Amino acid sequence: MPENTVVTPLPPMEPADVADAFAYIQAWHARNIDTAGAVADDIGPEKLHRLLLDVAARVFIPITAADDHDGEPCAHSFLAAALGRLLLELLCHSVCLANARGVADTITRFTENILTEDHGDVADVLRQLEAAGMKQAMEADPAHRTTA
């Protein structure tokens, strides 16, 4: 069995894609339906769905990648239980992961339930995730690299 459940790192997103995805997620989290709708209209439903799934992968995979310790509980074992509770919550609320609203809700609920202390400031954590994604995207974009 591999030492880590993540085999290959995810390639960086484009800077504009990071900005677009988080503009929608943050508007949806704030329940600013008009802004979320305008962002969705600008991006288009298929591209928005793809971008949100890209963000979801970058949020979920690094957090849930627990090392294998011969089947024994490790420091990250609590994640399986927390993720199970989150999935049950999603099922109870009939969240559809096939549309942008469902994916955005899943990202914000994951952030609230897993990435914040005592359901802390989700908006702040979303801004931090966006900044990390943007930094990775800018570093990978040759047009934004500085020469030594």
Coordinates of N, CA and C in Angstrom, one line a residue, residues 22-148:
F22 N -13.5 31.2 -6.7 CA -13.7 31.7 -5.3 C -14.7 32.9 -5.3
A23 N -14.8 33.7 -6.4 CA -15.8 34.7 -6.4 C -17.2 34.1 -6.3
Y24 N -17.4 33.0 -6.9 CA -18.7 32.3 -6.8 C -18.9 31.7 -5.4
I25 N -17.8 31.0 -4.9 CA -17.9 30.3 -3.6 C -18.2 31.3 -2.5
Q26 N -17.5 32.4 -2.5 CA -17.6 33.4 -1.5 C -19.0 34.1 -1.6
A27 N -19.5 34.4 -2.8 CA -20.8 35.0 -3.0 C -21.9 34.0 -2.5
W28 N -21.7 32.7 -2.8 CA -22.7 31.7 -2.4 C -22.7 31.6 -0.9
H29 N -21.5 31.6 -0.3 CA -21.4 31.4 1.2 C -22.1 32.6 1.8
A30 N -21.9 33.8 1.3 CA -22.5 35.0 1.9 C -24.0 35.1 1.5
R31 N -24.5 34.2 0.8 CA -25.9 34.1 0.3 C -26.3 35.3 -0.5
N32 N -25.2 35.8 -1.2 CA -25.5 36.9 -2.2 C -25.8 36.3 -3.5
I33 N -27.1 35.9 -3.6 CA -27.6 35.2 -4.8 C -27.4 35.9 -6.1
D34 N -27.6 37.3 -6.1 CA -27.4 38.0 -7.3 C -26.0 38.0 -7.8
T35 N -25.0 38.2 -6.9 CA -23.6 38.1 -7.3 C -23.2 36.7 -7.8
A36 N -23.6 35.7 -7.0 CA -23.3 34.3 -7.4 C -23.9 34.0 -8.8
G37 N -25.1 34.5 -9.0 CA -25.8 34.3 -10.3 C -25.0 35.0 -11.4
A38 N -24.6 36.2 -11.2 CA -23.8 37.0 -12.2 C -22.5 36.3 -12.5
V39 N -21.8 35.8 -11.5 CA -20.5 35.1 -11.7 C -20.8 33.9 -12.5
A40 N -21.8 33.1 -12.1 CA -22.1 31.9 -12.8 C -22.5 32.2 -14.3
D41 N -23.2 33.2 -14.5 CA -23.6 33.6 -15.9 C -22.3 33.9 -16.7
D42 N -21.4 34.7 -16.1 CA -20.2 35.1 -16.8 C -19.3 33.9 -17.1
I43 N -19.2 32.9 -16.2 CA -18.3 31.8 -16.4 C -19.0 30.7 -17.3
G44 N -20.2 30.5 -17.1 CA -20.9 29.4 -17.8 C -21.0 28.2 -16.9
P45 N -22.1 27.5 -17.0 CA -22.4 26.4 -16.1 C -21.4 25.2 -16.2
E46 N -20.9 24.8 -17.3 CA -20.0 23.7 -17.4 C -18.6 24.1 -16.9
K47 N -18.2 25.3 -17.2 CA -16.8 25.7 -16.8 C -16.9 25.9 -15.3
L48 N -18.0 26.6 -14.8 CA -18.1 26.8 -13.3 C -18.0 25.5 -12.6
H49 N -18.8 24.5 -13.0 CA -18.8 23.2 -12.4 C -17.4 22.6 -12.3
R50 N -16.7 22.7 -13.4 CA -15.3 22.1 -13.5 C -14.4 22.9 -12.5
L51 N -14.5 24.2 -12.5 CA -13.7 25.0 -11.6 C -13.9 24.7 -10.1
L52 N -15.2 24.5 -9.8 CA -15.6 24.2 -8.4 C -15.1 22.8 -8.0
L53 N -15.1 21.9 -8.9 CA -14.6 20.6 -8.6 C -13.1 20.6 -8.5
D54 N -12.4 21.5 -9.3 CA -11.0 21.6 -9.1 C -10.6 22.2 -7.7
V55 N -11.4 23.2 -7.3 CA -11.2 23.8 -6.0 C -11.5 22.7 -4.9
A56 N -12.6 22.0 -5.0 CA -12.9 21.0 -4.1 C -11.8 20.0 -3.9
A57 N -11.2 19.5 -5.0 CA -10.1 18.6 -4.9 C -8.9 19.2 -4.2
R58 N -8.6 20.4 -4.4 CA -7.5 21.1 -3.8 C -7.8 21.3 -2.3
V59 N -9.0 21.5 -1.9 CA -9.4 21.7 -0.5 C -9.4 20.3 0.2
F60 N -10.1 19.3 -0.4 CA -10.3 18.1 0.3 C -9.1 17.1 0.3
I61 N -8.4 17.0 -0.8 CA -7.4 16.0 -0.9 C -6.2 16.2 0.1
P62 N -5.7 17.4 0.2 CA -4.6 17.6 1.1 C -5.0 17.4 2.6
I63 N -6.2 17.6 2.9 CA -6.7 17.5 4.3 C -7.0 16.1 4.6
T64 N -7.4 15.3 3.7 CA -7.9 13.9 4.0 C -6.8 12.9 3.7
A65 N -5.6 13.3 3.2 CA -4.6 12.4 2.8 C -3.8 11.9 4.1
A66 N -4.3 10.9 4.7 CA -3.7 10.4 5.9 C -2.7 9.3 5.6
D67 N -1.6 9.3 6.3 CA -0.6 8.2 6.1 C -1.1 6.9 6.5
D68 N -0.6 5.8 5.9 CA -1.0 4.5 6.3 C -0.1 4.0 7.4
H69 N -0.7 3.6 8.5 CA 0.1 3.2 9.7 C -0.3 1.7 10.0
D70 N -0.2 0.8 9.0 CA -0.6 -0.6 9.2 C -2.0 -0.8 9.8
G71 N -2.9 0.1 9.3 CA -4.3 -0.1 9.8 C -4.6 0.4 11.2
E72 N -3.6 1.0 11.8 CA -3.8 1.5 13.2 C -4.2 3.0 13.1
P73 N -5.0 3.4 14.0 CA -5.4 4.8 14.0 C -4.2 5.7 14.1
C74 N -4.2 6.8 13.4 CA -3.1 7.8 13.5 C -3.6 9.2 13.8
A75 N -2.8 10.2 13.7 CA -3.2 11.5 14.1 C -4.3 12.0 13.2
H76 N -4.5 11.5 12.0 CA -5.5 12.0 11.1 C -6.7 11.1 11.0
S77 N -6.8 10.1 11.9 CA -7.9 9.2 11.8 C -9.3 9.9 12.0
F78 N -9.3 11.0 12.7 CA -10.6 11.7 13.0 C -11.2 12.1 11.7
L79 N -10.4 12.3 10.6 CA -11.0 12.9 9.4 C -12.0 12.0 8.8
A80 N -11.8 10.7 8.8 CA -12.8 9.8 8.2 C -14.2 9.9 8.9
A81 N -14.2 10.0 10.2 CA -15.4 10.2 10.9 C -16.1 11.6 10.6
A82 N -15.2 12.6 10.5 CA -15.7 14.0 10.2 C -16.3 14.0 8.8
L83 N -15.6 13.4 7.8 CA -16.0 13.4 6.5 C -17.3 12.5 6.3
G84 N -17.4 11.5 7.1 CA -18.7 10.7 7.1 C -19.8 11.5 7.6
R85 N -19.6 12.3 8.6 CA -20.7 13.2 9.1 C -21.1 14.2 8.1
L86 N -20.1 14.8 7.4 CA -20.3 15.8 6.4 C -21.1 15.2 5.2
L87 N -20.8 14.0 4.8 CA -21.5 13.3 3.7 C -22.9 13.0 4.1
L88 N -23.1 12.6 5.4 CA -24.5 12.3 5.9 C -25.3 13.6 5.9
E89 N -24.6 14.7 6.3 CA -25.3 16.0 6.3 C -25.8 16.4 4.9
L90 N -24.9 16.2 4.0 CA -25.2 16.5 2.6 C -26.4 15.7 2.1
L91 N -26.3 14.4 2.4 CA -27.4 13.5 2.0 C -28.7 13.9 2.6
C92 N -28.7 14.3 3.9 CA -29.9 14.7 4.6 C -30.5 16.0 4.0
H93 N -29.7 16.8 3.5 CA -30.1 18.1 2.9 C -30.4 18.0 1.4
S94 N -30.3 16.7 0.9 CA -30.5 16.5 -0.6 C -29.6 17.4 -1.5
V95 N -28.4 17.5 -1.1 CA -27.5 18.4 -1.9 C -27.1 17.6 -3.1
C96 N -27.2 18.3 -4.2 CA -26.8 17.7 -5.5 C -25.4 18.1 -5.9
L97 N -24.5 17.2 -6.0 CA -23.1 17.6 -6.3 C -22.9 17.7 -7.8
A98 N -24.0 17.6 -8.6 CA -23.8 17.8 -10.0 C -24.1 19.2 -10.5
N99 N -24.3 20.2 -9.5 CA -24.5 21.5 -10.0 C -23.6 22.4 -9.1
A100 N -23.4 23.7 -9.6 CA -22.5 24.6 -8.9 C -22.9 24.9 -7.5
R101 N -24.2 25.1 -7.2 CA -24.6 25.4 -5.8 C -24.2 24.2 -4.9
G102 N -24.4 23.0 -5.3 CA -24.1 21.8 -4.5 C -22.6 21.7 -4.2
V103 N -21.8 22.0 -5.2 CA -20.4 21.9 -5.0 C -19.9 23.0 -4.1
A104 N -20.4 24.2 -4.3 CA -20.1 25.4 -3.5 C -20.5 25.1 -2.0
D105 N -21.7 24.6 -1.8 CA -22.2 24.3 -0.5 C -21.3 23.2 0.2
T106 N -20.8 22.2 -0.6 CA -20.0 21.2 -0.1 C -18.6 21.8 0.4
I107 N -18.1 22.7 -0.4 CA -16.8 23.3 -0.1 C -16.9 24.1 1.2
T108 N -18.0 24.9 1.3 CA -18.2 25.8 2.4 C -18.5 24.9 3.7
R109 N -19.3 23.9 3.6 CA -19.5 23.0 4.7 C -18.3 22.3 5.2
F110 N -17.5 21.8 4.2 CA -16.2 21.1 4.5 C -15.3 22.1 5.3
T111 N -15.3 23.4 4.8 CA -14.5 24.4 5.4 C -14.9 24.6 6.8
E112 N -16.2 24.7 7.0 CA -16.8 25.0 8.3 C -16.6 23.8 9.3
N113 N -16.8 22.6 8.8 CA -16.8 21.4 9.7 C -15.4 20.9 9.9
I114 N -14.5 21.1 8.9 CA -13.2 20.4 9.0 C -12.0 21.4 9.2
L115 N -12.1 22.6 8.5 CA -10.9 23.5 8.4 C -11.0 24.6 9.4
T116 N -12.1 24.8 10.2 CA -12.2 25.9 11.1 C -12.3 25.3 12.5
E117 N -11.9 26.0 13.5 CA -12.0 25.6 14.9 C -13.4 26.0 15.4
D118 N -14.2 25.1 15.9 CA -15.5 25.4 16.5 C -16.4 26.2 15.5
H119 N -16.3 25.8 14.2 CA -17.1 26.4 13.2 C -16.8 27.9 13.1
G120 N -15.5 28.2 13.1 CA -15.1 29.6 13.1 C -15.4 30.4 11.8
D121 N -14.6 31.3 11.5 CA -14.8 32.2 10.4 C -14.5 31.6 9.1
V122 N -15.6 31.0 8.5 CA -15.5 30.3 7.2 C -15.0 31.3 6.1
A123 N -15.6 32.5 6.1 CA -15.2 33.4 5.0 C -13.7 33.7 5.1
D124 N -13.1 33.8 6.3 CA -11.7 34.0 6.4 C -10.9 32.9 5.8
V125 N -11.3 31.6 6.2 CA -10.6 30.5 5.7 C -10.7 30.4 4.1
L126 N -11.9 30.7 3.6 CA -12.1 30.7 2.1 C -11.1 31.7 1.5
R127 N -10.9 32.9 2.1 CA -10.0 33.9 1.6 C -8.6 33.3 1.6
Q128 N -8.2 32.6 2.7 CA -6.9 32.0 2.8 C -6.7 30.9 1.7
L129 N -7.7 30.1 1.5 CA -7.6 29.1 0.4 C -7.5 29.7 -0.9
E130 N -8.2 30.8 -1.2 CA -8.1 31.5 -2.4 C -6.7 32.1 -2.6
A131 N -6.1 32.7 -1.6 CA -4.8 33.2 -1.6 C -3.8 32.2 -1.9
A132 N -3.9 31.0 -1.3 CA -3.0 29.9 -1.5 C -3.1 29.4 -3.0
G133 N -4.3 29.3 -3.5 CA -4.5 28.8 -4.8 C -4.0 29.8 -5.8
M134 N -4.2 31.1 -5.6 CA -3.7 32.2 -6.4 C -2.2 32.2 -6.4
K135 N -1.6 32.0 -5.3 CA -0.1 32.0 -5.2 C 0.5 30.9 -6.0
Q136 N -0.1 29.7 -5.9 CA 0.3 28.5 -6.7 C 0.1 28.8 -8.2
A137 N -1.0 29.3 -8.5 CA -1.3 29.6 -9.9 C -0.3 30.6 -10.5
M138 N 0.0 31.7 -9.7 CA 0.9 32.7 -10.2 C 2.3 32.2 -10.4
E139 N 2.7 31.3 -9.4 CA 4.1 30.8 -9.5 C 4.2 29.8 -10.7
A140 N 3.1 29.2 -11.1 CA 3.2 28.2 -12.2 C 3.0 28.9 -13.5
D141 N 2.5 30.1 -13.6 CA 2.2 30.8 -14.8 C 3.4 31.6 -15.3
P142 N 4.0 31.1 -16.4 CA 5.2 31.7 -16.9 C 5.2 33.3 -17.1
A143 N 4.0 33.8 -17.4 CA 3.8 35.2 -17.6 C 4.0 36.0 -16.3
H144 N 3.9 35.3 -15.2 CA 4.0 36.0 -13.9 C 5.3 35.7 -13.1
R145 N 6.1 34.9 -13.7 CA 7.4 34.5 -13.1 C 8.4 35.7 -13.3
T146 N 9.1 36.0 -12.3 CA 10.2 37.0 -12.4 C 11.5 36.3 -12.7
T147 N 12.3 36.9 -13.5 CA 13.6 36.4 -13.8 C 14.7 36.8 -12.8
A148 N 15.6 36.0 -12.6 CA 16.7 36.3 -11.6 C 17.7 37.1 -12.2

